[in-house]
PDB file of C-alpha atoms and ligand atoms in Angstrom:
ATOM      1  CA  UNK A   1      74.856 149.858  48.458  1.00  0.00           C
ATOM      2  CA  UNK A   2      73.191 150.084  51.838  1.00  0.00           C
ATOM      3  CA  UNK A   3      75.295 151.066  54.842  1.00  0.00           C
ATOM      4  CA  UNK A   4      76.237 148.288  57.283  1.00  0.00           C
ATOM      5  CA  UNK A   5      74.112 147.911  60.406  1.00  0.00           C
ATOM      6  CA  UNK A   6      77.199 148.053  62.624  1.00  0.00           C
ATOM      7  CA  UNK A   7      80.105 150.090  61.311  1.00  0.00           C
ATOM      8  CA  UNK A   8      83.062 150.220  63.694  1.00  0.00           C
ATOM      9  CA  UNK A   9      85.950 152.404  62.526  1.00  0.00           C
ATOM     10  CA  UNK A  10      89.418 152.804  63.954  1.00  0.00           C
ATOM     11  CA  UNK A  11      88.450 151.649  67.412  1.00  0.00           C
ATOM     12  CA  UNK A  12      91.175 151.896  70.057  1.00  0.00           C
ATOM     13  CA  UNK A  13      90.798 150.628  73.619  1.00  0.00           C
ATOM     14  CA  UNK A  14      93.302 150.864  76.471  1.00  0.00           C
ATOM     15  CA  UNK A  15      93.500 149.614  80.033  1.00  0.00           C
ATOM     16  CA  UNK A  16      95.397 152.436  81.718  1.00  0.00           C
ATOM     17  CA  UNK A  17      98.415 153.004  79.522  1.00  0.00           C
ATOM     18  CA  UNK A  18      98.264 149.583  77.886  1.00  0.00           C
ATOM     19  CA  UNK A  19      96.493 149.760  74.532  1.00  0.00           C
ATOM     20  CA  UNK A  20      94.975 146.372  73.689  1.00  0.00           C
ATOM     21  CA  UNK A  21      92.748 147.210  70.694  1.00  0.00           C
ATOM     22  CA  UNK A  22      94.492 149.024  67.848  1.00  0.00           C
ATOM     23  CA  UNK A  23      92.497 150.822  65.126  1.00  0.00           C
ATOM     24  CA  UNK A  24      89.997 148.031  64.634  1.00  0.00           C
ATOM     25  CA  UNK A  25      87.458 148.464  61.832  1.00  0.00           C
ATOM     26  CA  UNK A  26      84.712 145.877  61.394  1.00  0.00           C
ATOM     27  CA  UNK A  27      81.241 145.884  59.873  1.00  0.00           C
ATOM     28  CA  UNK A  28      78.109 143.762  60.185  1.00  0.00           C
ATOM     29  CA  UNK A  29      75.447 144.007  57.515  1.00  0.00           C
ATOM     30  CA  UNK A  30      71.784 143.667  58.389  1.00  0.00           C
ATOM     31  CA  UNK A  31      70.870 139.994  58.711  1.00  0.00           C
ATOM     32  CA  UNK A  32      74.480 138.769  58.584  1.00  0.00           C
ATOM     33  CA  UNK A  33      76.391 136.500  60.927  1.00  0.00           C
ATOM     34  CA  UNK A  34      79.914 137.882  61.245  1.00  0.00           C
ATOM     35  CA  UNK A  35      82.669 136.306  63.291  1.00  0.00           C
ATOM     36  CA  UNK A  36      85.863 137.650  64.848  1.00  0.00           C
ATOM     37  CA  UNK A  37      88.255 134.796  65.539  1.00  0.00           C
ATOM     38  CA  UNK A  38      91.575 134.945  67.348  1.00  0.00           C
ATOM     39  CA  UNK A  39      93.556 133.327  70.091  1.00  0.00           C
ATOM     40  CA  UNK A  40      93.522 133.924  73.815  1.00  0.00           C
ATOM     41  CA  UNK A  41      94.277 137.531  74.735  1.00  0.00           C
ATOM     42  CA  UNK A  42      93.927 138.884  71.180  1.00  0.00           C
ATOM     43  CA  UNK A  43      91.531 141.550  72.471  1.00  0.00           C
ATOM     44  CA  UNK A  44      88.219 140.068  71.316  1.00  0.00           C
ATOM     45  CA  UNK A  45      86.388 140.460  74.643  1.00  0.00           C
ATOM     46  CA  UNK A  46      87.711 144.002  74.968  1.00  0.00           C
ATOM     47  CA  UNK A  47      86.401 144.815  71.481  1.00  0.00           C
ATOM     48  CA  UNK A  48      82.885 143.528  72.250  1.00  0.00           C
ATOM     49  CA  UNK A  49      82.766 145.253  75.628  1.00  0.00           C
ATOM     50  CA  UNK A  50      83.737 148.538  73.976  1.00  0.00           C
ATOM     51  CA  UNK A  51      81.030 148.196  71.307  1.00  0.00           C
ATOM     52  CA  UNK A  52      78.476 147.434  74.030  1.00  0.00           C
ATOM     53  CA  UNK A  53      79.557 150.491  76.039  1.00  0.00           C
ATOM     54  CA  UNK A  54      81.037 148.641  79.010  1.00  0.00           C
ATOM     55  CA  UNK A  55      84.489 150.100  78.263  1.00  0.00           C
ATOM     56  CA  UNK A  56      85.589 153.487  77.012  1.00  0.00           C
ATOM     57  CA  UNK A  57      86.968 153.555  73.494  1.00  0.00           C
ATOM     58  CA  UNK A  58      88.288 155.963  70.902  1.00  0.00           C
ATOM     59  CA  UNK A  59      87.024 155.751  67.349  1.00  0.00           C
ATOM     60  CA  UNK A  60      83.601 155.422  65.765  1.00  0.00           C
ATOM     61  CA  UNK A  61      80.804 152.976  66.481  1.00  0.00           C
ATOM     62  CA  UNK A  62      78.112 153.502  63.900  1.00  0.00           C
ATOM     63  CA  UNK A  63      74.880 151.588  64.491  1.00  0.00           C
ATOM     64  CA  UNK A  64      71.742 152.123  62.416  1.00  0.00           C
ATOM     65  CA  UNK A  65      73.303 155.309  61.056  1.00  0.00           C
ATOM     66  CA  UNK A  66      73.719 156.760  64.570  1.00  0.00           C
ATOM     67  CA  UNK A  67      77.017 157.342  66.336  1.00  0.00           C
ATOM     68  CA  UNK A  68      77.088 155.245  69.515  1.00  0.00           C
ATOM     69  CA  UNK A  69      80.524 155.971  70.952  1.00  0.00           C
ATOM     70  CA  UNK A  70      79.302 158.553  73.445  1.00  0.00           C
ATOM     71  CA  UNK A  71      75.938 156.875  74.083  1.00  0.00           C
ATOM     72  CA  UNK A  72      75.297 155.181  77.475  1.00  0.00           C
ATOM     73  CA  UNK A  73      75.082 151.404  77.871  1.00  0.00           C
ATOM     74  CA  UNK A  74      71.321 151.691  78.574  1.00  0.00           C
ATOM     75  CA  UNK A  75      70.748 153.652  75.389  1.00  0.00           C
ATOM     76  CA  UNK A  76      72.807 151.194  73.364  1.00  0.00           C
ATOM     77  CA  UNK A  77      70.511 148.425  74.651  1.00  0.00           C
ATOM     78  CA  UNK A  78      67.505 150.565  73.707  1.00  0.00           C
ATOM     79  CA  UNK A  79      68.968 151.044  70.243  1.00  0.00           C
ATOM     80  CA  UNK A  80      69.134 147.264  69.805  1.00  0.00           C
ATOM     81  CA  UNK A  81      72.580 146.109  70.928  1.00  0.00           C
ATOM     82  CA  UNK A  82      72.767 143.094  73.226  1.00  0.00           C
ATOM     83  CA  UNK A  83      75.741 141.118  74.561  1.00  0.00           C
ATOM     84  CA  UNK A  84      76.007 137.529  75.787  1.00  0.00           C
ATOM     85  CA  UNK A  85      79.123 137.772  77.978  1.00  0.00           C
ATOM     86  CA  UNK A  86      81.825 135.132  78.087  1.00  0.00           C
ATOM     87  CA  UNK A  87      81.155 134.221  81.721  1.00  0.00           C
ATOM     88  CA  UNK A  88      77.438 134.135  81.016  1.00  0.00           C
ATOM     89  CA  UNK A  89      76.849 136.079  84.254  1.00  0.00           C
ATOM     90  CA  UNK A  90      73.606 134.435  85.295  1.00  0.00           C
ATOM     91  CA  UNK A  91      71.962 134.723  88.709  1.00  0.00           C
ATOM     92  CA  UNK A  92      72.784 131.228  89.930  1.00  0.00           C
ATOM     93  CA  UNK A  93      70.312 131.153  92.815  1.00  0.00           C
ATOM     94  CA  UNK A  94      67.382 132.392  90.764  1.00  0.00           C
ATOM     95  CA  UNK A  95      65.145 130.212  88.581  1.00  0.00           C
ATOM     96  CA  UNK A  96      65.629 130.106  84.809  1.00  0.00           C
ATOM     97  CA  UNK A  97      62.483 132.120  84.168  1.00  0.00           C
ATOM     98  CA  UNK A  98      63.455 134.941  86.518  1.00  0.00           C
ATOM     99  CA  UNK A  99      66.846 135.177  84.814  1.00  0.00           C
ATOM    100  CA  UNK A 100      65.059 135.519  81.498  1.00  0.00           C
ATOM    101  CA  UNK A 101      62.618 138.128  82.754  1.00  0.00           C
ATOM    102  CA  UNK A 102      65.511 140.275  84.004  1.00  0.00           C
ATOM    103  CA  UNK A 103      66.781 140.463  80.433  1.00  0.00           C
ATOM    104  CA  UNK A 104      63.575 142.192  79.402  1.00  0.00           C
ATOM    105  CA  UNK A 105      63.097 144.492  82.361  1.00  0.00           C
ATOM    106  CA  UNK A 106      62.927 147.586  80.168  1.00  0.00           C
ATOM    107  CA  UNK A 107      59.988 146.183  78.247  1.00  0.00           C
ATOM    108  CA  UNK A 108      56.302 146.361  79.151  1.00  0.00           C
ATOM    109  CA  UNK A 109      54.691 143.379  80.896  1.00  0.00           C
ATOM    110  CA  UNK A 110      52.814 142.366  77.772  1.00  0.00           C
ATOM    111  CA  UNK A 111      55.939 142.569  75.624  1.00  0.00           C
ATOM    112  CA  UNK A 112      57.932 140.510  78.111  1.00  0.00           C
ATOM    113  CA  UNK A 113      55.281 137.829  78.189  1.00  0.00           C
ATOM    114  CA  UNK A 114      55.173 137.674  74.404  1.00  0.00           C
ATOM    115  CA  UNK A 115      58.987 137.576  74.058  1.00  0.00           C
ATOM    116  CA  UNK A 116      59.261 134.932  76.774  1.00  0.00           C
ATOM    117  CA  UNK A 117      56.840 132.669  74.957  1.00  0.00           C
ATOM    118  CA  UNK A 118      58.787 133.162  71.689  1.00  0.00           C
ATOM    119  CA  UNK A 119      62.032 132.241  73.449  1.00  0.00           C
ATOM    120  CA  UNK A 120      60.445 129.128  74.957  1.00  0.00           C
ATOM    121  CA  UNK A 121      59.342 128.073  71.473  1.00  0.00           C
ATOM    122  CA  UNK A 122      62.846 128.604  70.128  1.00  0.00           C
ATOM    123  CA  UNK A 123      64.621 127.099  73.160  1.00  0.00           C
ATOM    124  CA  UNK A 124      62.223 124.468  74.553  1.00  0.00           C
ATOM    125  CA  UNK A 125      64.845 123.198  77.009  1.00  0.00           C
ATOM    126  CA  UNK A 126      64.534 126.477  78.887  1.00  0.00           C
ATOM    127  CA  UNK A 127      60.789 126.030  79.189  1.00  0.00           C
ATOM    128  CA  UNK A 128      61.264 122.519  80.572  1.00  0.00           C
ATOM    129  CA  UNK A 129      63.669 123.944  83.150  1.00  0.00           C
ATOM    130  CA  UNK A 130      61.899 127.212  83.803  1.00  0.00           C
ATOM    131  CA  UNK A 131      61.643 126.663  87.556  1.00  0.00           C
ATOM    132  CA  UNK A 132      65.111 125.187  88.015  1.00  0.00           C
ATOM    133  CA  UNK A 133      67.809 127.341  89.613  1.00  0.00           C
ATOM    134  CA  UNK A 134      70.214 128.669  86.965  1.00  0.00           C
ATOM    135  CA  UNK A 135      73.213 127.487  88.995  1.00  0.00           C
ATOM    136  CA  UNK A 136      72.125 123.854  88.612  1.00  0.00           C
ATOM    137  CA  UNK A 137      71.968 123.900  84.789  1.00  0.00           C
ATOM    138  CA  UNK A 138      74.492 122.099  82.602  1.00  0.00           C
ATOM    139  CA  UNK A 139      77.084 124.167  80.704  1.00  0.00           C
ATOM    140  CA  UNK A 140      75.118 124.027  77.468  1.00  0.00           C
ATOM    141  CA  UNK A 141      71.866 124.956  79.196  1.00  0.00           C
ATOM    142  CA  UNK A 142      73.574 127.885  80.887  1.00  0.00           C
ATOM    143  CA  UNK A 143      74.780 129.154  77.522  1.00  0.00           C
ATOM    144  CA  UNK A 144      71.250 128.827  76.140  1.00  0.00           C
ATOM    145  CA  UNK A 145      69.903 130.734  79.139  1.00  0.00           C
ATOM    146  CA  UNK A 146      72.469 133.516  78.622  1.00  0.00           C
ATOM    147  CA  UNK A 147      71.390 133.721  74.980  1.00  0.00           C
ATOM    148  CA  UNK A 148      67.703 133.670  75.927  1.00  0.00           C
ATOM    149  CA  UNK A 149      68.253 136.464  78.437  1.00  0.00           C
ATOM    150  CA  UNK A 150      69.982 138.615  75.790  1.00  0.00           C
ATOM    151  CA  UNK A 151      67.112 137.914  73.379  1.00  0.00           C
ATOM    152  CA  UNK A 152      64.593 139.166  75.946  1.00  0.00           C
ATOM    153  CA  UNK A 153      65.834 142.678  75.099  1.00  0.00           C
ATOM    154  CA  UNK A 154      64.695 142.051  71.489  1.00  0.00           C
ATOM    155  CA  UNK A 155      68.070 142.963  70.012  1.00  0.00           C
ATOM    156  CA  UNK A 156      68.714 144.022  66.453  1.00  0.00           C
ATOM    157  CA  UNK A 157      72.351 142.938  66.820  1.00  0.00           C
ATOM    158  CA  UNK A 158      73.203 140.077  69.150  1.00  0.00           C
ATOM    159  CA  UNK A 159      76.875 139.933  70.158  1.00  0.00           C
ATOM    160  CA  UNK A 160      78.239 136.734  71.680  1.00  0.00           C
ATOM    161  CA  UNK A 161      81.568 136.316  73.451  1.00  0.00           C
ATOM    162  CA  UNK A 162      82.856 132.765  73.011  1.00  0.00           C
ATOM    163  CA  UNK A 163      79.586 130.887  73.379  1.00  0.00           C
ATOM    164  CA  UNK A 164      81.440 127.589  72.799  1.00  0.00           C
ATOM    165  CA  UNK A 165      83.708 128.048  75.820  1.00  0.00           C
ATOM    166  CA  UNK A 166      83.816 124.942  78.003  1.00  0.00           C
ATOM    167  CA  UNK A 167      81.190 123.060  75.997  1.00  0.00           C
ATOM    168  CA  UNK A 168      81.471 119.577  74.501  1.00  0.00           C
ATOM    169  CA  UNK A 169      81.587 119.507  70.666  1.00  0.00           C
ATOM    170  CA  UNK A 170      78.055 118.169  70.388  1.00  0.00           C
ATOM    171  CA  UNK A 171      76.710 121.005  72.540  1.00  0.00           C
ATOM    172  CA  UNK A 172      78.743 123.549  70.546  1.00  0.00           C
ATOM    173  CA  UNK A 173      76.936 122.318  67.448  1.00  0.00           C
ATOM    174  CA  UNK A 174      73.578 122.789  69.181  1.00  0.00           C
ATOM    175  CA  UNK A 175      74.462 126.326  70.265  1.00  0.00           C
ATOM    176  CA  UNK A 176      75.696 127.283  66.796  1.00  0.00           C
ATOM    177  CA  UNK A 177      72.605 125.759  65.254  1.00  0.00           C
ATOM    178  CA  UNK A 178      70.543 128.118  67.418  1.00  0.00           C
ATOM    179  CA  UNK A 179      72.599 131.024  66.052  1.00  0.00           C
ATOM    180  CA  UNK A 180      71.970 130.121  62.418  1.00  0.00           C
ATOM    181  CA  UNK A 181      68.301 129.683  63.260  1.00  0.00           C
ATOM    182  CA  UNK A 182      68.189 133.101  64.892  1.00  0.00           C
ATOM    183  CA  UNK A 183      69.819 134.683  61.900  1.00  0.00           C
ATOM    184  CA  UNK A 184      67.026 133.340  59.731  1.00  0.00           C
ATOM    185  CA  UNK A 185      64.572 135.330  61.846  1.00  0.00           C
ATOM    186  CA  UNK A 186      66.423 138.536  60.951  1.00  0.00           C
ATOM    187  CA  UNK A 187      68.631 139.034  64.025  1.00  0.00           C
ATOM    188  CA  UNK A 188      72.112 140.170  62.966  1.00  0.00           C
ATOM    189  CA  UNK A 189      74.935 138.462  64.847  1.00  0.00           C
ATOM    190  CA  UNK A 190      78.509 139.330  65.813  1.00  0.00           C
ATOM    191  CA  UNK A 191      80.197 136.197  67.110  1.00  0.00           C
ATOM    192  CA  UNK A 192      83.581 136.311  68.834  1.00  0.00           C
ATOM    193  CA  UNK A 193      85.238 132.901  69.023  1.00  0.00           C
ATOM    194  CA  UNK A 194      88.434 131.064  69.765  1.00  0.00           C
ATOM    195  CA  UNK A 195      86.835 127.971  68.243  1.00  0.00           C
ATOM    196  CA  UNK A 196      87.644 129.132  64.714  1.00  0.00           C
ATOM    197  CA  UNK A 197      86.563 125.965  62.969  1.00  0.00           C
ATOM    198  CA  UNK A 198      83.024 126.049  64.370  1.00  0.00           C
ATOM    199  CA  UNK A 199      82.682 129.814  63.855  1.00  0.00           C
ATOM    200  CA  UNK A 200      83.841 129.709  60.224  1.00  0.00           C
ATOM    201  CA  UNK A 201      81.252 127.043  59.487  1.00  0.00           C
ATOM    202  CA  UNK A 202      78.324 129.278  60.398  1.00  0.00           C
ATOM    203  CA  UNK A 203      79.572 132.779  59.508  1.00  0.00           C
ATOM    204  CA  UNK A 204      78.947 134.828  56.363  1.00  0.00           C
ATOM    205  CA  UNK A 205      82.086 136.890  56.846  1.00  0.00           C
ATOM    206  CA  UNK A 206      85.106 136.577  59.127  1.00  0.00           C
ATOM    207  CA  UNK A 207      87.785 138.751  60.701  1.00  0.00           C
ATOM    208  CA  UNK A 208      90.981 137.460  62.278  1.00  0.00           C
ATOM    209  CA  UNK A 209      92.221 139.411  65.292  1.00  0.00           C
ATOM    210  CA  UNK A 210      95.808 139.120  66.444  1.00  0.00           C
ATOM    211  CA  UNK A 211      97.530 141.172  69.141  1.00  0.00           C
ATOM    212  CA  UNK A 212      94.682 143.673  69.227  1.00  0.00           C
ATOM    213  CA  UNK A 213      94.458 144.312  65.483  1.00  0.00           C
ATOM    214  CA  UNK A 214      92.506 142.845  62.548  1.00  0.00           C
ATOM    215  CA  UNK A 215      95.101 141.118  60.385  1.00  0.00           C
ATOM    216  CA  UNK A 216      92.914 139.259  57.858  1.00  0.00           C
ATOM    217  CA  UNK A 217      89.312 139.372  56.724  1.00  0.00           C
ATOM    218  CA  UNK A 218      87.180 137.722  54.096  1.00  0.00           C
ATOM    219  CA  UNK A 219      84.670 134.993  53.343  1.00  0.00           C
ATOM    220  CA  UNK A 220      85.021 132.119  55.864  1.00  0.00           C
ATOM    221  CA  UNK A 221      85.869 129.590  53.135  1.00  0.00           C
ATOM    222  CA  UNK A 222      88.877 131.709  52.124  1.00  0.00           C
ATOM    223  CA  UNK A 223      90.082 132.160  55.686  1.00  0.00           C
ATOM    224  CA  UNK A 224      89.746 128.409  56.235  1.00  0.00           C
ATOM    225  CA  UNK A 225      92.082 127.792  53.271  1.00  0.00           C
ATOM    226  CA  UNK A 226      94.806 130.254  54.326  1.00  0.00           C
ATOM    227  CA  UNK A 227      97.775 128.012  55.223  1.00  0.00           C
ATOM    228  CA  UNK A 228      99.108 130.294  57.976  1.00  0.00           C
ATOM    229  CA  UNK A 229      95.691 130.611  59.611  1.00  0.00           C
ATOM    230  CA  UNK A 230      95.035 126.903  59.303  1.00  0.00           C
ATOM    231  CA  UNK A 231      98.226 126.260  61.224  1.00  0.00           C
ATOM    232  CA  UNK A 232      97.563 128.909  63.888  1.00  0.00           C
ATOM    233  CA  UNK A 233      93.850 128.477  64.506  1.00  0.00           C
ATOM    234  CA  UNK A 234      92.418 125.450  62.831  1.00  0.00           C
ATOM    235  CA  UNK A 235      94.793 122.659  63.836  1.00  0.00           C
ATOM    236  CA  UNK A 236      95.586 119.917  61.393  1.00  0.00           C
ATOM    237  CA  UNK A 237      92.210 118.214  61.425  1.00  0.00           C
TER     238      UNK A 237
HETATM  239  P1  ATP B   1      90.143 135.619  75.842  1.00  0.00           P
HETATM  240  O1  ATP B   1      89.684 134.698  74.801  1.00  0.00           O
HETATM  241  O2  ATP B   1      91.198 135.034  76.734  1.00  0.00           O
HETATM  242  O3  ATP B   1      89.064 136.336  76.580  1.00  0.00           O
HETATM  243  P2  ATP B   1      90.418 137.954  74.263  1.00  0.00           P
HETATM  244  O4  ATP B   1      90.840 137.898  72.851  1.00  0.00           O
HETATM  245  O5  ATP B   1      88.980 138.130  74.542  1.00  0.00           O
HETATM  246  O6  ATP B   1      90.972 136.700  75.013  1.00  0.00           O
HETATM  247  P3  ATP B   1      90.825 140.188  75.999  1.00  0.00           P
HETATM  248  O7  ATP B   1      90.169 139.526  77.158  1.00  0.00           O
HETATM  249  O8  ATP B   1      90.095 141.282  75.314  1.00  0.00           O
HETATM  250  O9  ATP B   1      91.266 139.121  74.921  1.00  0.00           O
HETATM  251  O10 ATP B   1      92.250 140.724  76.481  1.00  0.00           O
HETATM  252  C1  ATP B   1      93.137 141.451  75.640  1.00  0.00           C
HETATM  253  C2  ATP B   1      94.344 141.910  76.439  1.00  0.00           C
HETATM  254  O11 ATP B   1      93.934 142.873  77.415  1.00  0.00           O
HETATM  255  C3  ATP B   1      95.040 140.789  77.223  1.00  0.00           C
HETATM  256  O12 ATP B   1      96.415 141.006  77.135  1.00  0.00           O
HETATM  257  C4  ATP B   1      94.537 140.977  78.622  1.00  0.00           C
HETATM  258  O13 ATP B   1      95.504 140.533  79.553  1.00  0.00           O
HETATM  259  C5  ATP B   1      94.336 142.466  78.713  1.00  0.00           C
HETATM  260  N1  ATP B   1      93.264 142.821  79.645  1.00  0.00           N
HETATM  261  C6  ATP B   1      92.002 142.339  79.632  1.00  0.00           C
HETATM  262  N2  ATP B   1      91.255 142.891  80.629  1.00  0.00           N
HETATM  263  C7  ATP B   1      92.091 143.740  81.278  1.00  0.00           C
HETATM  264  C8  ATP B   1      91.930 144.617  82.407  1.00  0.00           C
HETATM  265  N3  ATP B   1      90.755 144.727  83.037  1.00  0.00           N
HETATM  266  N4  ATP B   1      93.014 145.327  82.809  1.00  0.00           N
HETATM  267  C9  ATP B   1      94.187 145.234  82.164  1.00  0.00           C
HETATM  268  N5  ATP B   1      94.393 144.435  81.090  1.00  0.00           N
HETATM  269  C10 ATP B   1      93.373 143.699  80.649  1.00  0.00           C
END
């Protein structure tokens, strides 16, 4: 068996004396789309930020057979980790294209140009709006721009923090369709979501996070049948 691409073991994260992530172990295989679902405040954002290197953590973060836990944020990006943050964090008064180019600032000019044209092919809406200020985009377009910007770094593992947040169901479907499309091109994906139903539809493997710990894991179809989880996360529909 080959080792997982991302192999997080016993990760613990605290804010001051308050520990909010407790011994979390998760893995993402190369080419897989893995989701972590859980309600508000479960610690999902904290987990992603710790993997990315935005927060200090105890435990192991194996990526490509290297240990990342003491590696800087910049070097984690170089190694192929990229995060689409929950608040999307775009530069509202800059055009779409400039926001995208910032995502690839570590790359050579030629590489950036090439990646930009690939992203425009994949996300034609961004090309149509390339000169529009990011702050004037719709919610769905903003999410696409945040994803496009993360892709400019040519990630091996793309991590997304609640990409469905604030979007209408139809737009959520579009965004998740882009994720499954991306996966087909070989990008591995770690998707953190409160919208469990949508996430379980696209994922290959799922973890449930509650009160800072992973309480259940398995194939999405199994999780979707678990009566307790259905009641807590999936509603009655
Ligand atoms: P959400 O979907 O609301 O973002 P989440 O599952 O991503 O929820 P986190 O944002 O990781 O959860 O928060 C986990 C816990 O850590 C919460 O109790 C939250 O109040 C707390 N927390 C988050 N950020 C901080 C911080 N900067 N300082 C102190 N506590 C924090």
